[in-house]
mmCIF file of C-alpha atoms in Angstrom:
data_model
loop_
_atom_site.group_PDB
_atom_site.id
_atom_site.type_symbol
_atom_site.label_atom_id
_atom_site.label_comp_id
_atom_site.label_asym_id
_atom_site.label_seq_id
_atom_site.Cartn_x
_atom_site.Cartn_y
_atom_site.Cartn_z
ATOM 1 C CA UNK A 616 -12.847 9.012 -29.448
ATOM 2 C CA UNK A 617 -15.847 8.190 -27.853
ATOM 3 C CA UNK A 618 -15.164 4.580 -27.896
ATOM 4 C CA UNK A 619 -11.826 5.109 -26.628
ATOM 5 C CA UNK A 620 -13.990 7.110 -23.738
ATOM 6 C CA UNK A 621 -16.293 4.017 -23.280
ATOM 7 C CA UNK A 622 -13.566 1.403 -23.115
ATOM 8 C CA UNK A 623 -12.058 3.660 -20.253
ATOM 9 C CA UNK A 624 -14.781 4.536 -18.286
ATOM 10 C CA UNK A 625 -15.261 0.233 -18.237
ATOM 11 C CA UNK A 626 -12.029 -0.337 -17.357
ATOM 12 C CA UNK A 627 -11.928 2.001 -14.446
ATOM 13 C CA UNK A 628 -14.334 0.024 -13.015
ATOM 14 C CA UNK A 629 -12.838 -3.236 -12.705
ATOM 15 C CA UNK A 630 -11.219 -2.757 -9.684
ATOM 16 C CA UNK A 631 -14.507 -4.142 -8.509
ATOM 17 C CA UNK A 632 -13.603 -7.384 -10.078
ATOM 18 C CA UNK A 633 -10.572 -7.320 -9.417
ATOM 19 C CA UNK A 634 -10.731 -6.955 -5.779
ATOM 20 C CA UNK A 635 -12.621 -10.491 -5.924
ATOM 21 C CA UNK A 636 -10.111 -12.061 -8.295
ATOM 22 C CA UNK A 637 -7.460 -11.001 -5.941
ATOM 23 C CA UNK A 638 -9.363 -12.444 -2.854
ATOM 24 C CA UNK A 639 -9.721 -16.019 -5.336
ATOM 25 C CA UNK A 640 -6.216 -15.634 -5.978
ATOM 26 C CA UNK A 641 -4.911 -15.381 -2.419
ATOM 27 C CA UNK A 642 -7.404 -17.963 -1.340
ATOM 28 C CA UNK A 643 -5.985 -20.654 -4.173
ATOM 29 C CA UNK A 644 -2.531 -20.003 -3.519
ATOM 30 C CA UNK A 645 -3.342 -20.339 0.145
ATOM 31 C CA UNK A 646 -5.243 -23.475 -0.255
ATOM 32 C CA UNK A 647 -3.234 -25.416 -2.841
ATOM 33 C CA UNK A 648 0.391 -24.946 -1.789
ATOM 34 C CA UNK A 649 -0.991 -25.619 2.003
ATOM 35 C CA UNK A 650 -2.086 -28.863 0.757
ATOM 36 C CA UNK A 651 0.964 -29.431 -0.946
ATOM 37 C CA UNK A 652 2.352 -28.986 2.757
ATOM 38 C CA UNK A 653 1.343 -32.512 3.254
ATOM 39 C CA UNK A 654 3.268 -34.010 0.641
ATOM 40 C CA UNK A 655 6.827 -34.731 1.171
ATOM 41 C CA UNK A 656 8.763 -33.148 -1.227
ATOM 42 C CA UNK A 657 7.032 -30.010 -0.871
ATOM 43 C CA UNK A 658 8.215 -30.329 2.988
ATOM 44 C CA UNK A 659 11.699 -31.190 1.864
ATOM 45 C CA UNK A 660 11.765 -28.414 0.020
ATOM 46 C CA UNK A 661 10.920 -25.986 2.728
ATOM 47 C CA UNK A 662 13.867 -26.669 5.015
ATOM 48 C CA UNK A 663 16.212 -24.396 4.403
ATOM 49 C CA UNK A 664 13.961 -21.696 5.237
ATOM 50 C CA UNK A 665 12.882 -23.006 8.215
ATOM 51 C CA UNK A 666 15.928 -24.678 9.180
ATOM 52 C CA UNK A 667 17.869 -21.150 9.096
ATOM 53 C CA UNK A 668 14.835 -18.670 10.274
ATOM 54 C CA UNK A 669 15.616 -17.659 13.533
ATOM 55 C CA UNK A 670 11.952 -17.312 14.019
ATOM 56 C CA UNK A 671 10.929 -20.763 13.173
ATOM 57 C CA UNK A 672 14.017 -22.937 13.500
ATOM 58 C CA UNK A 673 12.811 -24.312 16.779
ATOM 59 C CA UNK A 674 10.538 -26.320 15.503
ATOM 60 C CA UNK A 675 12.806 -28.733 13.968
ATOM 61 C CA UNK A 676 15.158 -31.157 15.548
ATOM 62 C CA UNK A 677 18.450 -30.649 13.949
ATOM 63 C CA UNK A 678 18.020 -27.805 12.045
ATOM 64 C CA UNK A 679 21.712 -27.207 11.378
ATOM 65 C CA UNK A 680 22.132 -30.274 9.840
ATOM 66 C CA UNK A 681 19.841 -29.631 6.925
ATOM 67 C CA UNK A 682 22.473 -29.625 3.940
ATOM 68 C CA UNK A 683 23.285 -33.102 3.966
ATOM 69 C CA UNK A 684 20.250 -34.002 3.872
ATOM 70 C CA UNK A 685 18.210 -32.194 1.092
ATOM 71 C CA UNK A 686 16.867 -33.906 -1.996
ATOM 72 C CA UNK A 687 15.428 -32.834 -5.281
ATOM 73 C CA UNK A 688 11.385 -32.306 -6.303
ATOM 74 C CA UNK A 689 10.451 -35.659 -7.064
ATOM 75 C CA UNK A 690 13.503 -37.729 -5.557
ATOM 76 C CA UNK A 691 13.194 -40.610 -3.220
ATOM 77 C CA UNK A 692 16.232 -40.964 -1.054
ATOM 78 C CA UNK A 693 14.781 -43.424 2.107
ATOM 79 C CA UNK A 694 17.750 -42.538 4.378
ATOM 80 C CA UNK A 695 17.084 -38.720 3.609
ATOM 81 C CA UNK A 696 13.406 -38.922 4.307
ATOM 82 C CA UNK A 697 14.270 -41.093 7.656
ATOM 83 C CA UNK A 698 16.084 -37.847 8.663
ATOM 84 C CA UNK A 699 13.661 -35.223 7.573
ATOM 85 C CA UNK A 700 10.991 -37.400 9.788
ATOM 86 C CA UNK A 701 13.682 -37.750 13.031
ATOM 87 C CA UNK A 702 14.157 -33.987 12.632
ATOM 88 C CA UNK A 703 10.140 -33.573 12.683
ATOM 89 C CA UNK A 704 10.086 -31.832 9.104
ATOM 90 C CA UNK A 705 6.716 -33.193 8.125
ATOM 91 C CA UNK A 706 4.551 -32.935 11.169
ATOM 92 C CA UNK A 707 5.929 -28.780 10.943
ATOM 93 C CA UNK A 708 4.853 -28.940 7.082
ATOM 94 C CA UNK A 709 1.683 -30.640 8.532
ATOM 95 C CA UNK A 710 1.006 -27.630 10.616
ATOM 96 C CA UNK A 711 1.785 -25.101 8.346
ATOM 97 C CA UNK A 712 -0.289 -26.533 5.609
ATOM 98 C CA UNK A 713 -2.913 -26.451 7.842
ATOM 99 C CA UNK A 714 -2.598 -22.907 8.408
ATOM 100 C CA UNK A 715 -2.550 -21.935 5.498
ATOM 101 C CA UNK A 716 -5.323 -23.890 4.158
ATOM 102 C CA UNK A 717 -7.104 -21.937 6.867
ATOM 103 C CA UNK A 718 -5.828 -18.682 5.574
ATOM 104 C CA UNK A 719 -7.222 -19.327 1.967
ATOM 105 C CA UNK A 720 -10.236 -20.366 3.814
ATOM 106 C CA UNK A 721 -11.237 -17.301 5.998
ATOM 107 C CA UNK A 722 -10.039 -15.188 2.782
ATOM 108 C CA UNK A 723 -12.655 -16.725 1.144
ATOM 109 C CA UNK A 724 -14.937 -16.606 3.986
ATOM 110 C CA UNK A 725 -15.514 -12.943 2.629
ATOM 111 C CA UNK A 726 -18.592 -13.846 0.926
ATOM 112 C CA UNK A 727 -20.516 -14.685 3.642
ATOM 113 C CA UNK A 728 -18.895 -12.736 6.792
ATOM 114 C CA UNK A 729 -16.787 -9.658 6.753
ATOM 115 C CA UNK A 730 -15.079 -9.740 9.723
ATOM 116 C CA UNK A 731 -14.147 -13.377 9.405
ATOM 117 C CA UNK A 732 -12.700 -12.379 5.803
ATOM 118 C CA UNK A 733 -10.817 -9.573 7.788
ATOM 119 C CA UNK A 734 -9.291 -12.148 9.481
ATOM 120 C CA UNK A 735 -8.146 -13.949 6.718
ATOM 121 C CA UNK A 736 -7.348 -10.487 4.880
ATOM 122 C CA UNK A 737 -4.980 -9.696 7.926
ATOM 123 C CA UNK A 738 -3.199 -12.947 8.199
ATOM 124 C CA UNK A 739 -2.925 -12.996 4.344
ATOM 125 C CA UNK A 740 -0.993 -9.780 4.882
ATOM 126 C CA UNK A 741 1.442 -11.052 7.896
ATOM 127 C CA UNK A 742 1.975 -14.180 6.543
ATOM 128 C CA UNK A 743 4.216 -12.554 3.289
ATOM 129 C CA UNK A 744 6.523 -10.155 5.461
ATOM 130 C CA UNK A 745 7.608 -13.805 7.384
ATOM 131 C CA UNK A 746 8.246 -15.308 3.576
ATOM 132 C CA UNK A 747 10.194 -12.466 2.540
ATOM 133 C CA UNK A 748 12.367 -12.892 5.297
ATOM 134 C CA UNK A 749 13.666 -16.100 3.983
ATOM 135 C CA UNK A 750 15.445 -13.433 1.704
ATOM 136 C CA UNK A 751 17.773 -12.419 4.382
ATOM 137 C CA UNK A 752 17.867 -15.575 6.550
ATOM 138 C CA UNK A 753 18.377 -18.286 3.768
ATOM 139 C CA UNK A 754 21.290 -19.015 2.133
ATOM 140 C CA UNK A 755 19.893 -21.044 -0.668
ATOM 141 C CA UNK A 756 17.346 -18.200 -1.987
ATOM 142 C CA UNK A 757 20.359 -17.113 -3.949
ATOM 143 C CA UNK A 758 22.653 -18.267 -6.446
ATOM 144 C CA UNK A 759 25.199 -20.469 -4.815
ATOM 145 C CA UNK A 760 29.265 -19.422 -6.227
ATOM 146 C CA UNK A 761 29.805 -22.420 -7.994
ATOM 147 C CA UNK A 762 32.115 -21.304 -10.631
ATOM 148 C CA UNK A 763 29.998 -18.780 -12.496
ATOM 149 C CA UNK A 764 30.252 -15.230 -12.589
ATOM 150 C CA UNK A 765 26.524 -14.276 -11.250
ATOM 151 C CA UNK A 766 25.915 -15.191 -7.503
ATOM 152 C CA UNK A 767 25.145 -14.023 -4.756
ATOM 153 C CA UNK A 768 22.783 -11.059 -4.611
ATOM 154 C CA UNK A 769 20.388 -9.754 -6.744
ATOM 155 C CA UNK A 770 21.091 -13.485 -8.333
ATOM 156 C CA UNK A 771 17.671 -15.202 -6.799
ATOM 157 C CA UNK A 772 17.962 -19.309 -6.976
ATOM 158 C CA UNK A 773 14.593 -20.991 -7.952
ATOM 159 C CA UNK A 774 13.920 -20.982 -3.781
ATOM 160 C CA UNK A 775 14.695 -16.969 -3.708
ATOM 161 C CA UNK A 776 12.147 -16.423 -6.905
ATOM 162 C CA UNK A 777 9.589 -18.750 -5.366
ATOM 163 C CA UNK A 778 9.954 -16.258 -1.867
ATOM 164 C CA UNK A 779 9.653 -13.206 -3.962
ATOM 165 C CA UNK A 780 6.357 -13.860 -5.767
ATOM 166 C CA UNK A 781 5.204 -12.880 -1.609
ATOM 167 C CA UNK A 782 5.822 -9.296 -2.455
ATOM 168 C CA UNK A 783 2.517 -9.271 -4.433
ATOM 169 C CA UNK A 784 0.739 -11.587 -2.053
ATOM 170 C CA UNK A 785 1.831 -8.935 0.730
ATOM 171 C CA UNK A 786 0.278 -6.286 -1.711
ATOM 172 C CA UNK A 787 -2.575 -8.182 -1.989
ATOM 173 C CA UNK A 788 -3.498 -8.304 1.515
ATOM 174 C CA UNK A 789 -3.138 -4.591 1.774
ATOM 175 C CA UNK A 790 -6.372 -4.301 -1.386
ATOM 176 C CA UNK A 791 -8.047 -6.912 0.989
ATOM 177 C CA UNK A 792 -7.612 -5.395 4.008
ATOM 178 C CA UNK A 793 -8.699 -1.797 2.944
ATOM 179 C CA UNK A 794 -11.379 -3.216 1.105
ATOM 180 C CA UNK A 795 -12.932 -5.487 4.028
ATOM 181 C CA UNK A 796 -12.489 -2.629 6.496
ATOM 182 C CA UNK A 797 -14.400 0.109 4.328
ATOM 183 C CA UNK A 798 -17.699 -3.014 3.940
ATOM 184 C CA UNK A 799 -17.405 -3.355 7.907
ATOM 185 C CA UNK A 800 -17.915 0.435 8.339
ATOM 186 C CA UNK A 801 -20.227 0.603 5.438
ATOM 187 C CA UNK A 802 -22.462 -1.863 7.458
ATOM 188 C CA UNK A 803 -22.005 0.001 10.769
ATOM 189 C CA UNK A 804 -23.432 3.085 9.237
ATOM 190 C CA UNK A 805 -25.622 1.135 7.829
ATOM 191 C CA UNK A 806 -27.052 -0.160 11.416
ATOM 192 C CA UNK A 807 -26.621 3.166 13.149
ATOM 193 C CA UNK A 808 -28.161 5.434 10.017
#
């Protein structure tokens, strides 16, 4: 038993770990598919979310006109990529990978200044809930009625499951957000103790 009780008592502490795995975490996914932003298919791929968020669909062109021009991951279509460039697909993916590059960034920024990691804790946090939207806004995030018997909702396409793995990122930037709040009041006790 008193293993069991030691084993215990050294898991319930890894939530100071963890708290720093889930700021890495954040930060890669951040960082990587941000990057991947630049790269065409991984632009292609976003359009039907933007194309159909009434948020965001301003920044393309012809954003109703989407469908006809959509390829598969790894596909090379010339006339197709023509479009996606006239409806000003990639210089959007351009910006958002940027931003998001910037996001992993300032989460990571953590190590060496709170309030900047507070930043990126915050807009880690915001960044999900306009994701998860795609889940109402986006026709492709589910399973298209193509003969079978399972469409439609809960049936999540590959899109849809990609969107919902936000739901934990969102989660995520509540643990970083408490966490980077209680070492900013830690340190202004600290400097008026």
């Amino acid at each position: 038993m008193t293993t069991l009780n030691t084993l215990l008592h050294k898991a319930s502490r890894l939530d100071k770990l963890g708290i720093h795995l889930v700021r890495v975490g954040v930060a890669i996914i951040f960082i990587w598919i941000g990057a991947l932003k630049f790269v065409p298919y991984e632009a292609d791929s976003i359009t039907p979310f933007v194309a159909n968020s009434p948020v965001m669909s301003f920044f393309y062109n012809h954003p109703h006109e989407y469908k006809e021009h959509l390829t598969h991951e790894g596909q090379l279509d010339p006339a197709k990529r023509e479009w996606q460039v006239s409806n000003n697909t990639y210089a959007f993916s351009d910006g958002l990978g940027s931003v998001e590059i910037l996001i992993g960034l300032l989460v990571l920024s953590y190590a060496f200044s709170k309030r900047l990691g507070m930043v990126g804790s915050v807009l880690a946090f915001l960044t999900p809930i306009v994701t998860l939207s795609f889940l109402i806004t986006t026709p492709e995030a589910w399973v298209s009625s193509l003969g079978d018997a399972n469409f439609g909702f809960p049936f999540l396409s590959g899109g849809g499951r990609l969107v919902l793995k936000d739901v934990l990122m969102l989660a995520g930037g509540v643990v970083m957000i408490a966490d980077s709040a209680r070492q900013l009041l830690n340190a202004r006790s600290a400097a008026h103790g």
